[in-house]
Short mmCIF file of C-alpha atoms in Angstrom, two decimals:
data_model
loop_
_atom_site.label_atom_id
_atom_site.label_comp_id
_atom_site.label_asym_id
_atom_site.label_seq_id
_atom_site.Cartn_x
_atom_site.Cartn_y
_atom_site.Cartn_z
CA UNK A 1 -23.31 15.23 35.89
CA UNK A 2 -21.00 15.24 33.64
CA UNK A 3 -24.19 16.29 30.57
CA UNK A 4 -22.53 19.72 30.63
CA UNK A 5 -19.19 18.01 29.30
CA UNK A 6 -21.25 16.65 26.83
CA UNK A 7 -23.98 19.08 25.95
CA UNK A 8 -22.74 20.19 22.59
CA UNK A 9 -21.39 16.67 21.35
CA UNK A 10 -24.98 15.68 22.28
CA UNK A 11 -27.17 18.59 20.35
CA UNK A 12 -25.57 17.54 17.40
CA UNK A 13 -26.03 13.93 18.02
CA UNK A 14 -29.76 13.88 19.16
CA UNK A 15 -31.52 15.58 16.29
CA UNK A 16 -29.72 13.71 14.27
CA UNK A 17 -30.70 10.56 15.24
CA UNK A 18 -34.27 11.74 15.85
CA UNK A 19 -34.74 12.90 12.57
CA UNK A 20 -32.65 10.03 10.85
CA UNK A 21 -34.51 7.06 8.89
CA UNK A 22 -33.84 3.64 10.04
CA UNK A 23 -32.69 2.09 6.54
CA UNK A 24 -33.27 -1.62 5.46
CA UNK A 25 -30.20 -4.36 6.01
CA UNK A 26 -28.66 -0.32 8.21
CA UNK A 27 -28.32 -2.14 11.98
CA UNK A 28 -28.59 0.57 14.67
CA UNK A 29 -25.39 0.78 15.70
CA UNK A 30 -24.36 0.72 11.89
CA UNK A 31 -26.78 4.16 11.82
CA UNK A 32 -25.47 5.91 14.83
CA UNK A 33 -21.52 5.13 13.59
CA UNK A 34 -22.42 6.99 10.30
CA UNK A 35 -24.67 9.81 12.09
CA UNK A 36 -21.31 10.82 14.17
CA UNK A 37 -18.65 9.80 11.31
CA UNK A 38 -21.16 12.48 9.49
CA UNK A 39 -21.45 14.86 11.73
CA UNK A 40 -16.47 14.79 11.96
CA UNK A 41 -16.81 15.02 7.92
CA UNK A 42 -19.15 18.11 7.57
CA UNK A 43 -16.84 19.64 10.83
CA UNK A 44 -19.74 19.47 13.37
CA UNK A 45 -17.26 17.53 15.47
CA UNK A 46 -13.86 18.47 15.90
CA UNK A 47 -10.77 16.57 16.72
CA UNK A 48 -10.23 15.69 20.04
CA UNK A 49 -14.05 16.12 20.90
CA UNK A 50 -14.82 13.99 23.79
CA UNK A 51 -17.93 11.79 22.97
CA UNK A 52 -20.06 10.60 26.07
CA UNK A 53 -19.67 7.03 28.09
CA UNK A 54 -21.68 4.16 26.54
CA UNK A 55 -24.37 3.96 29.43
CA UNK A 56 -25.40 8.02 29.52
CA UNK A 57 -25.46 8.10 25.77
CA UNK A 58 -27.66 4.70 25.43
CA UNK A 59 -30.28 6.75 27.96
CA UNK A 60 -30.37 9.93 25.47
CA UNK A 61 -31.15 7.82 21.79
CA UNK A 62 -32.61 5.23 23.55
CA UNK A 63 -30.89 2.58 22.63
CA UNK A 64 -28.83 -0.58 24.01
CA UNK A 65 -25.73 0.53 25.66
CA UNK A 66 -24.77 -2.53 23.90
CA UNK A 67 -25.75 -0.43 21.14
CA UNK A 68 -23.02 2.77 21.76
CA UNK A 69 -20.02 0.11 21.99
CA UNK A 70 -20.77 -1.47 18.71
CA UNK A 71 -20.85 2.06 17.28
CA UNK A 72 -17.93 3.11 19.03
CA UNK A 73 -16.08 0.11 17.74
CA UNK A 74 -16.84 0.60 14.38
CA UNK A 75 -15.49 3.98 14.13
CA UNK A 76 -12.68 3.13 16.12
CA UNK A 77 -11.96 0.66 13.73
CA UNK A 78 -12.23 3.27 10.99
CA UNK A 79 -9.99 5.65 12.13
CA UNK A 80 -12.35 7.69 13.21
CA UNK A 81 -12.21 7.66 17.01
CA UNK A 82 -9.61 6.57 19.62
CA UNK A 83 -10.43 4.94 22.91
CA UNK A 84 -8.41 6.22 25.88
CA UNK A 85 -8.52 3.30 28.78
CA UNK A 86 -9.84 5.01 31.81
CA UNK A 87 -10.55 8.37 29.84
CA UNK A 88 -13.28 7.76 27.40
CA UNK A 89 -13.74 8.16 23.65
CA UNK A 90 -12.25 10.64 21.64
CA UNK A 91 -13.01 12.20 17.97
CA UNK A 92 -9.71 11.94 15.97
CA UNK A 93 -7.87 12.67 12.72
CA UNK A 94 -9.44 10.76 9.21
CA UNK A 95 -7.33 7.95 8.69
CA UNK A 96 -6.48 9.51 4.64
CA UNK A 97 -5.17 12.46 6.76
CA UNK A 98 -2.17 10.92 7.94
CA UNK A 99 0.80 9.59 6.17
CA UNK A 100 4.13 7.96 8.15
CA UNK A 101 5.94 10.48 9.87
CA UNK A 102 9.67 10.29 8.07
CA UNK A 103 8.69 6.42 5.70
CA UNK A 104 8.49 8.89 2.91
CA UNK A 105 11.97 9.99 2.93
CA UNK A 106 13.71 8.91 0.40
CA UNK A 107 17.63 9.20 1.81
CA UNK A 108 18.89 6.19 3.16
CA UNK A 109 21.80 7.22 4.41
CA UNK A 110 22.28 10.62 6.65
CA UNK A 111 25.13 11.96 9.50
CA UNK A 112 22.75 10.37 12.14
CA UNK A 113 23.33 6.42 10.99
CA UNK A 114 21.18 3.34 9.28
CA UNK A 115 18.50 3.76 8.01
CA UNK A 116 16.78 0.29 7.57
CA UNK A 117 12.95 0.79 6.12
CA UNK A 118 12.80 1.18 2.62
CA UNK A 119 13.41 -1.60 0.58
CA UNK A 120 14.94 -0.73 -2.87
CA UNK A 121 17.44 -2.79 -5.64
CA UNK A 122 21.13 -4.33 -4.20
CA UNK A 123 23.24 -2.41 -7.03
CA UNK A 124 24.61 -5.15 -9.54
CA UNK A 125 25.67 -5.13 -13.05
CA UNK A 126 22.92 -2.03 -13.97
CA UNK A 127 25.66 0.02 -14.30
CA UNK A 128 27.31 -1.38 -17.04
CA UNK A 129 24.00 -2.26 -18.37
CA UNK A 130 22.77 1.89 -18.45
CA UNK A 131 27.02 2.67 -20.26
CA UNK A 132 26.33 0.13 -22.66
CA UNK A 133 22.60 1.82 -23.64
CA UNK A 134 24.09 5.33 -24.09
CA UNK A 135 26.75 4.05 -25.93
CA UNK A 136 24.66 2.37 -28.52
CA UNK A 137 22.17 5.20 -28.24
CA UNK A 138 24.67 7.68 -29.72
CA UNK A 139 25.34 5.65 -32.83
CA UNK A 140 21.11 6.29 -33.42
CA UNK A 141 20.65 9.89 -33.77
CA UNK A 142 17.04 9.74 -36.00
CA UNK A 143 16.10 7.31 -33.05
CA UNK A 144 16.96 9.77 -30.73
CA UNK A 145 15.14 12.29 -32.54
CA UNK A 146 12.22 10.41 -32.34
CA UNK A 147 12.29 9.81 -28.56
CA UNK A 148 12.94 13.58 -28.10
CA UNK A 149 9.61 14.28 -29.85
CA UNK A 150 5.89 13.90 -28.12
CA UNK A 151 5.19 10.68 -27.23
CA UNK A 152 1.34 9.36 -27.27
CA UNK A 153 -0.20 9.69 -24.11
CA UNK A 154 -0.13 5.72 -23.87
CA UNK A 155 3.70 5.76 -24.40
CA UNK A 156 5.46 5.12 -27.53
CA UNK A 157 4.39 1.18 -29.37
CA UNK A 158 7.64 -0.47 -28.51
CA UNK A 159 7.82 0.32 -24.98
CA UNK A 160 4.11 -0.77 -24.15
CA UNK A 161 5.12 -3.88 -26.13
CA UNK A 162 7.77 -4.34 -23.50
CA UNK A 163 5.34 -3.20 -21.09
CA UNK A 164 3.46 -6.64 -22.03
CA UNK A 165 6.40 -8.67 -21.66
CA UNK A 166 7.48 -7.16 -18.49
CA UNK A 167 3.79 -8.51 -16.64
CA UNK A 168 3.49 -11.28 -18.98
CA UNK A 169 3.01 -14.59 -16.39
CA UNK A 170 2.05 -17.79 -18.00
CA UNK A 171 -1.94 -17.80 -18.88
CA UNK A 172 -1.39 -14.14 -18.53
CA UNK A 173 -0.31 -12.54 -21.40
CA UNK A 174 -1.29 -9.09 -21.79
CA UNK A 175 -1.79 -7.52 -25.39
CA UNK A 176 0.12 -4.17 -25.95
CA UNK A 177 -3.15 -2.25 -26.37
CA UNK A 178 -4.06 -2.91 -22.67
CA UNK A 179 -1.25 -1.49 -21.48
CA UNK A 180 0.65 2.15 -20.62
CA UNK A 181 3.44 3.75 -19.62
CA UNK A 182 4.90 5.46 -16.96
CA UNK A 183 7.09 7.02 -14.14
CA UNK A 184 7.19 3.71 -11.80
CA UNK A 185 4.82 2.24 -9.45
CA UNK A 186 3.66 4.86 -7.09
CA UNK A 187 3.43 7.48 -10.57
CA UNK A 188 1.11 4.43 -12.01
CA UNK A 189 -0.73 4.36 -8.79
CA UNK A 190 -1.62 8.14 -8.65
CA UNK A 191 -2.55 8.03 -12.10
CA UNK A 192 -5.06 5.48 -11.75
CA UNK A 193 -6.40 7.00 -8.15
CA UNK A 194 -6.85 10.24 -10.28
CA UNK A 195 -8.74 8.20 -13.28
CA UNK A 196 -10.71 6.04 -11.29
CA UNK A 197 -11.95 7.67 -7.87
CA UNK A 198 -13.35 10.46 -7.15
CA UNK A 199 -13.04 12.99 -3.38
CA UNK A 200 -14.91 11.32 -0.66
CA UNK A 201 -15.57 7.97 -2.51
CA UNK A 202 -14.05 4.94 -0.71
CA UNK A 203 -10.88 2.33 -1.61
CA UNK A 204 -10.73 -0.40 0.63
CA UNK A 205 -6.68 -1.71 1.41
CA UNK A 206 -5.24 -3.73 3.56
CA UNK A 207 -5.30 -3.35 7.21
CA UNK A 208 -1.37 -3.29 6.65
CA UNK A 209 -0.87 -1.88 3.28
CA UNK A 210 1.43 0.52 1.48
CA UNK A 211 1.94 3.91 2.67
CA UNK A 212 2.09 5.41 -0.70
CA UNK A 213 -1.47 4.52 -1.60
CA UNK A 214 -2.22 6.41 2.07
CA UNK A 215 -0.53 9.34 0.74
CA UNK A 216 -1.91 9.44 -2.60
CA UNK A 217 -5.31 8.78 -1.23
CA UNK A 218 -5.04 11.87 1.34
CA UNK A 219 -3.94 14.24 -1.34
CA UNK A 220 -7.11 13.52 -3.30
CA UNK A 221 -9.46 13.38 -1.15
CA UNK A 222 -10.17 9.60 -1.15
CA UNK A 223 -11.66 7.91 1.89
CA UNK A 224 -9.38 4.69 2.39
CA UNK A 225 -10.49 1.79 4.71
CA UNK A 226 -8.48 -1.34 6.23
CA UNK A 227 -9.51 -5.09 5.22
CA UNK A 228 -8.45 -7.27 8.08
CA UNK A 229 -6.12 -10.17 6.70
CA UNK A 230 -4.26 -13.24 8.00
CA UNK A 231 -1.17 -14.44 7.02
CA UNK A 232 -2.15 -14.86 3.23
CA UNK A 233 -2.83 -11.81 3.36
CA UNK A 234 -6.57 -9.73 2.59
CA UNK A 235 -9.50 -11.68 3.59
CA UNK A 236 -12.75 -11.90 1.55
CA UNK A 237 -15.39 -12.33 3.83
CA UNK A 238 -13.99 -9.19 5.60
CA UNK A 239 -13.80 -7.59 2.02
CA UNK A 240 -17.62 -8.38 1.40
CA UNK A 241 -19.03 -7.98 4.36
CA UNK A 242 -17.09 -4.08 4.30
CA UNK A 243 -18.65 -4.08 0.70
CA UNK A 244 -22.47 -4.52 2.13
CA UNK A 245 -22.04 -2.12 4.53
CA UNK A 246 -20.64 1.39 2.29
CA UNK A 247 -20.37 1.96 -0.58
CA UNK A 248 -16.64 0.96 -1.77
CA UNK A 249 -15.96 1.95 -5.17
CA UNK A 250 -12.11 -0.30 -5.44
CA UNK A 251 -9.77 -2.04 -3.50
CA UNK A 252 -5.69 -2.03 -3.52
CA UNK A 253 -3.44 -4.43 -2.46
CA UNK A 254 -0.34 -6.55 -3.03
CA UNK A 255 -1.10 -10.18 -3.86
CA UNK A 256 2.38 -11.84 -3.80
CA UNK A 257 4.84 -10.88 -1.52
CA UNK A 258 2.49 -8.74 0.70
CA UNK A 259 4.09 -4.77 2.04
CA UNK A 260 4.70 -5.46 4.96
CA UNK A 261 3.26 -9.19 6.31
CA UNK A 262 5.18 -10.66 2.87
CA UNK A 263 2.46 -12.73 2.42
CA UNK A 264 1.22 -14.38 -0.93
CA UNK A 265 -2.92 -14.86 -1.53
CA UNK A 266 -2.94 -18.40 -3.39
CA UNK A 267 -4.95 -19.56 -6.44
CA UNK A 268 -8.70 -19.63 -4.57
CA UNK A 269 -8.70 -16.77 -2.87
CA UNK A 270 -7.74 -14.57 -5.78
CA UNK A 271 -10.59 -16.25 -6.80
CA UNK A 272 -13.18 -15.29 -4.44
CA UNK A 273 -11.29 -11.74 -4.59
CA UNK A 274 -12.39 -11.54 -8.36
CA UNK A 275 -15.25 -13.16 -8.06
CA UNK A 276 -16.37 -10.06 -5.53
CA UNK A 277 -15.08 -7.74 -8.01
CA UNK A 278 -17.94 -8.95 -10.27
CA UNK A 279 -21.05 -8.92 -7.43
CA UNK A 280 -19.74 -5.77 -5.86
CA UNK A 281 -18.48 -3.80 -9.38
CA UNK A 282 -15.38 -3.21 -7.67
CA UNK A 283 -11.98 -2.26 -9.34
CA UNK A 284 -8.98 -4.31 -8.04
CA UNK A 285 -5.87 -2.42 -8.06
CA UNK A 286 -2.77 -5.06 -7.82
CA UNK A 287 0.41 -3.88 -6.89
CA UNK A 288 3.31 -6.15 -8.10
CA UNK A 289 6.19 -4.21 -7.80
CA UNK A 290 7.65 -5.99 -4.80
CA UNK A 291 6.67 -9.86 -6.87
CA UNK A 292 8.75 -9.16 -9.59
CA UNK A 293 11.52 -11.64 -8.58
CA UNK A 294 9.06 -14.60 -7.69
CA UNK A 295 8.66 -16.18 -10.98
CA UNK A 296 6.38 -18.90 -9.16
CA UNK A 297 3.65 -16.40 -8.10
CA UNK A 298 0.05 -17.56 -8.47
CA UNK A 299 -1.44 -15.72 -11.82
CA UNK A 300 -2.87 -12.18 -10.97
CA UNK A 301 -6.04 -11.27 -9.98
CA UNK A 302 -6.04 -9.42 -13.93
CA UNK A 303 -6.56 -13.09 -14.98
CA UNK A 304 -9.62 -14.02 -13.31
CA UNK A 305 -11.46 -10.92 -13.70
CA UNK A 306 -9.88 -8.99 -16.38
CA UNK A 307 -12.50 -6.52 -16.80
CA UNK A 308 -12.58 -5.39 -13.54
CA UNK A 309 -8.67 -5.18 -12.60
CA UNK A 310 -5.85 -2.56 -12.91
CA UNK A 311 -2.42 -4.65 -12.72
CA UNK A 312 0.82 -1.89 -11.90
CA UNK A 313 4.29 -2.58 -11.98
CA UNK A 314 7.72 -1.21 -12.60
CA UNK A 315 11.87 -2.45 -12.44
CA UNK A 316 12.62 -0.09 -9.16
CA UNK A 317 12.96 -3.04 -6.87
CA UNK A 318 14.74 -5.80 -9.47
CA UNK A 319 16.54 -3.66 -11.99
CA UNK A 320 17.33 0.11 -11.83
CA UNK A 321 14.96 2.16 -9.61
CA UNK A 322 16.55 5.67 -11.07
CA UNK A 323 15.46 5.15 -14.61
CA UNK A 324 11.49 5.61 -13.37
CA UNK A 325 9.73 2.67 -15.63
CA UNK A 326 6.57 1.11 -14.68
CA UNK A 327 3.32 0.05 -16.56
CA UNK A 328 0.21 -0.56 -16.58
CA UNK A 329 -2.20 -3.31 -17.19
CA UNK A 330 -5.98 -2.23 -17.48
CA UNK A 331 -9.10 -2.66 -19.65
CA UNK A 332 -10.36 -1.68 -22.50
CA UNK A 333 -12.55 1.39 -21.43
CA UNK A 334 -10.10 2.72 -18.68
CA UNK A 335 -7.24 3.24 -21.42
CA UNK A 336 -8.36 6.58 -21.94
CA UNK A 337 -8.95 7.55 -18.49
CA UNK A 338 -6.09 6.72 -17.57
CA UNK A 339 -3.99 8.15 -20.46
CA UNK A 340 -5.34 11.72 -19.46
CA UNK A 341 -4.73 10.92 -15.86
CA UNK A 342 -1.11 10.58 -16.97
CA UNK A 343 -1.71 13.42 -19.19
CA UNK A 344 -2.62 15.87 -16.70
CA UNK A 345 0.28 15.29 -14.24
CA UNK A 346 3.09 15.35 -17.48
CA UNK A 347 1.83 15.38 -20.71
CA UNK A 348 4.09 12.24 -21.20
CA UNK A 349 6.31 10.10 -19.60
CA UNK A 350 10.27 9.73 -20.54
CA UNK A 351 11.17 8.52 -22.93
CA UNK A 352 14.59 7.48 -22.17
CA UNK A 353 13.57 6.21 -19.38
CA UNK A 354 11.43 3.97 -20.81
CA UNK A 355 13.16 2.65 -23.89
CA UNK A 356 16.27 1.77 -21.50
CA UNK A 357 13.64 -0.15 -19.48
CA UNK A 358 12.08 -1.62 -22.77
CA UNK A 359 15.41 -2.50 -24.50
CA UNK A 360 16.56 -4.44 -21.21
CA UNK A 361 13.07 -5.90 -21.02
CA UNK A 362 13.10 -7.37 -24.50
CA UNK A 363 16.57 -8.20 -24.94
CA UNK A 364 16.63 -10.34 -21.88
CA UNK A 365 18.46 -8.05 -19.36
CA UNK A 366 15.96 -7.10 -17.46
CA UNK A 367 15.49 -10.85 -16.56
CA UNK A 368 19.60 -11.26 -15.99
CA UNK A 369 19.14 -8.01 -13.39
CA UNK A 370 16.05 -9.12 -12.03
CA UNK A 371 18.45 -13.16 -11.07
CA UNK A 372 21.20 -10.99 -10.09
CA UNK A 373 19.27 -9.23 -7.71
CA UNK A 374 17.70 -12.46 -6.81
CA UNK A 375 21.08 -13.98 -6.29
CA UNK A 376 22.41 -10.91 -3.67
CA UNK A 377 19.28 -11.05 -1.75
CA UNK A 378 19.52 -14.16 -0.65
CA UNK A 379 23.28 -13.90 -0.19
CA UNK A 380 22.04 -11.46 2.04
CA UNK A 381 19.47 -13.73 3.78
CA UNK A 382 21.67 -16.06 4.45
CA UNK A 383 24.41 -14.18 6.54
CA UNK A 384 21.41 -12.38 8.19
CA UNK A 385 18.92 -15.08 8.70
CA UNK A 386 21.37 -16.93 11.47
CA UNK A 387 21.21 -13.07 13.88
CA UNK A 388 17.38 -13.78 14.27
CA UNK A 389 17.52 -16.71 15.78
CA UNK A 390 15.20 -17.37 18.55
CA UNK A 391 13.38 -14.00 17.24
CA UNK A 392 9.68 -14.96 15.84
CA UNK A 393 9.36 -13.38 12.63
CA UNK A 394 8.01 -13.73 8.67
CA UNK A 395 9.82 -13.19 5.43
CA UNK A 396 9.39 -14.54 2.12
CA UNK A 397 12.52 -16.19 0.82
CA UNK A 398 12.23 -13.71 -2.41
CA UNK A 399 11.31 -10.54 -0.08
CA UNK A 400 13.76 -7.52 0.86
CA UNK A 401 12.34 -7.23 4.34
CA UNK A 402 11.64 -9.12 7.42
CA UNK A 403 8.77 -8.38 9.48
CA UNK A 404 9.23 -9.40 12.48
CA UNK A 405 7.42 -9.43 15.91
CA UNK A 406 7.64 -7.95 18.91
CA UNK A 407 7.17 -9.70 22.28
CA UNK A 408 5.97 -8.24 25.41
CA UNK A 409 6.35 -5.73 27.09
CA UNK A 410 8.28 -3.88 24.46
CA UNK A 411 5.74 -1.99 22.04
CA UNK A 412 7.29 -1.44 18.27
CA UNK A 413 7.29 2.04 18.88
CA UNK A 414 10.11 1.73 21.95
CA UNK A 415 11.79 -0.93 20.02
CA UNK A 416 11.91 1.62 17.14
CA UNK A 417 12.85 4.39 19.41
CA UNK A 418 15.37 2.59 21.57
CA UNK A 419 17.12 1.67 18.11
CA UNK A 420 17.19 5.15 16.67
CA UNK A 421 19.25 6.51 20.02
CA UNK A 422 21.67 4.14 18.10
CA UNK A 423 21.38 5.45 14.96
CA UNK A 424 19.36 3.02 13.54
CA UNK A 425 15.95 3.63 11.90
CA UNK A 426 13.24 0.58 11.55
CA UNK A 427 10.27 0.86 10.25
CA UNK A 428 7.02 0.36 12.72
CA UNK A 429 3.41 -1.54 11.60
CA UNK A 430 2.16 1.72 12.75
CA UNK A 431 4.04 3.05 9.39
CA UNK A 432 1.48 0.65 7.22
CA UNK A 433 -2.01 1.11 9.29
CA UNK A 434 -5.01 1.84 7.85
CA UNK A 435 -6.50 3.43 11.04
CA UNK A 436 -5.41 2.85 14.59
CA UNK A 437 -7.58 -0.45 15.20
CA UNK A 438 -5.93 -3.87 16.24
CA UNK A 439 -2.58 -3.61 15.09
CA UNK A 440 0.32 -5.54 15.73
CA UNK A 441 3.41 -4.73 17.47
CA UNK A 442 5.45 -5.65 14.47
CA UNK A 443 8.50 -3.83 13.19
CA UNK A 444 9.50 -3.92 9.51
CA UNK A 445 13.71 -4.38 8.54
CA UNK A 446 14.94 -4.44 5.17
CA UNK A 447 18.29 -6.33 4.32
CA UNK A 448 18.50 -3.93 0.66
CA UNK A 449 17.97 -0.81 2.42
CA UNK A 450 21.66 0.18 2.99
CA UNK A 451 23.17 -1.40 -0.52
CA UNK A 452 26.89 -0.88 0.22
CA UNK A 453 26.92 -2.02 3.67
CA UNK A 454 26.29 -5.56 4.94
CA UNK A 455 28.27 -5.28 8.14
CA UNK A 456 26.67 -2.11 9.12
CA UNK A 457 23.07 -4.08 8.80
CA UNK A 458 24.21 -7.54 10.57
CA UNK A 459 25.19 -5.42 13.27
CA UNK A 460 22.48 -3.08 13.77
CA UNK A 461 20.04 -6.51 13.88
CA UNK A 462 22.13 -7.92 16.27
CA UNK A 463 21.52 -4.55 18.67
CA UNK A 464 17.93 -5.55 17.42
CA UNK A 465 18.35 -8.84 18.48
CA UNK A 466 19.44 -8.14 21.84
CA UNK A 467 16.47 -5.63 22.13
CA UNK A 468 14.14 -8.68 21.26
CA UNK A 469 15.50 -11.07 23.46
CA UNK A 470 16.25 -9.54 27.13
#
């Protein structure tokens, strides 16, 4: 009999189950999953603890084996459980405690070879423009003195005006008073989480999402739930289902050129998400960093639900990452909270980097850099796409990466390990996964990661194609 192996688990779950009160609209499997989740978060069930078999636990609780199976499946989807074929189900580390093992190293090339994990801007003529800026600024000592002082918490007015211009798109014309300045999109995201969510609260996101969100949420103690996706991106019905089950406070997403799948939400789906935000009082956090090269993108969610949306963006992917300039567009009710979050981290933003970005935006040079970036990207795609003939992949004409499907019998991790032996590093779906349920066997390969060596990228792509097709 297996009783001894599970007696500790049962001693926790049985009293909790019998003492719990059924809630209206909450099924038995959801109730059981919630009890296990609470026991994990309280430290009563340790990481690696084995749960009883489905039928055995069902007999002890007086429920059907199907109820236990559904509860285990829900816990696995949320990242609290790991099912091992032939060996049972085990408690596992919460998803928000995981960060992709090496995905946030910012170096691109090292002595070990070629790193194709990171999207970044391809150098064009930004160095020339930087040189011009510093030469012109040197002739304006009074302005240098202004930029050297402490700036307002939201940023200098001229920089906020530039931010409004940068985020404008068609009918969406932001007002300067709704803009805050920040040090790029990651700083904008961290500031938003710090201002708008508390430890223990829940944020939803695409089940394949930006690793920087997972990292920031872990640091702040915010729980992350993955939402099912299709080729466009997040599914509104799946989000609504989660809203009915969990106290979700916010939704983070990349609606245009989704990272990593490259999908673009159409207008109808954006409107559906806006209605859900209003119905469930969700804060929508949309990240347009990768989308700034895509002038034909649909209007942002902020256009459809301005009181429920925060829009983040920067110049890092299209112009120059080193100036660390980004912008937040938010409803008036959140401006002060966001400003205080920025102040708590760095007191103020670096005015010189923001001034470079602002002058480029207002003079049209940022748009010129964006066009040069797009041209460089499309030249690379024209050279590299034929190499992938026969492979199953997705990309967007304005995306700096390919999202490739790994065919059986390979797994994404095996492909990555094989390439690493050749000095080539790529990202797998695991680097973007919120929880580990239903991960696709896919990999992301950036074609902008090595700015100066297109030949090396081509050789790496050829090596990848050989692995995938053989």
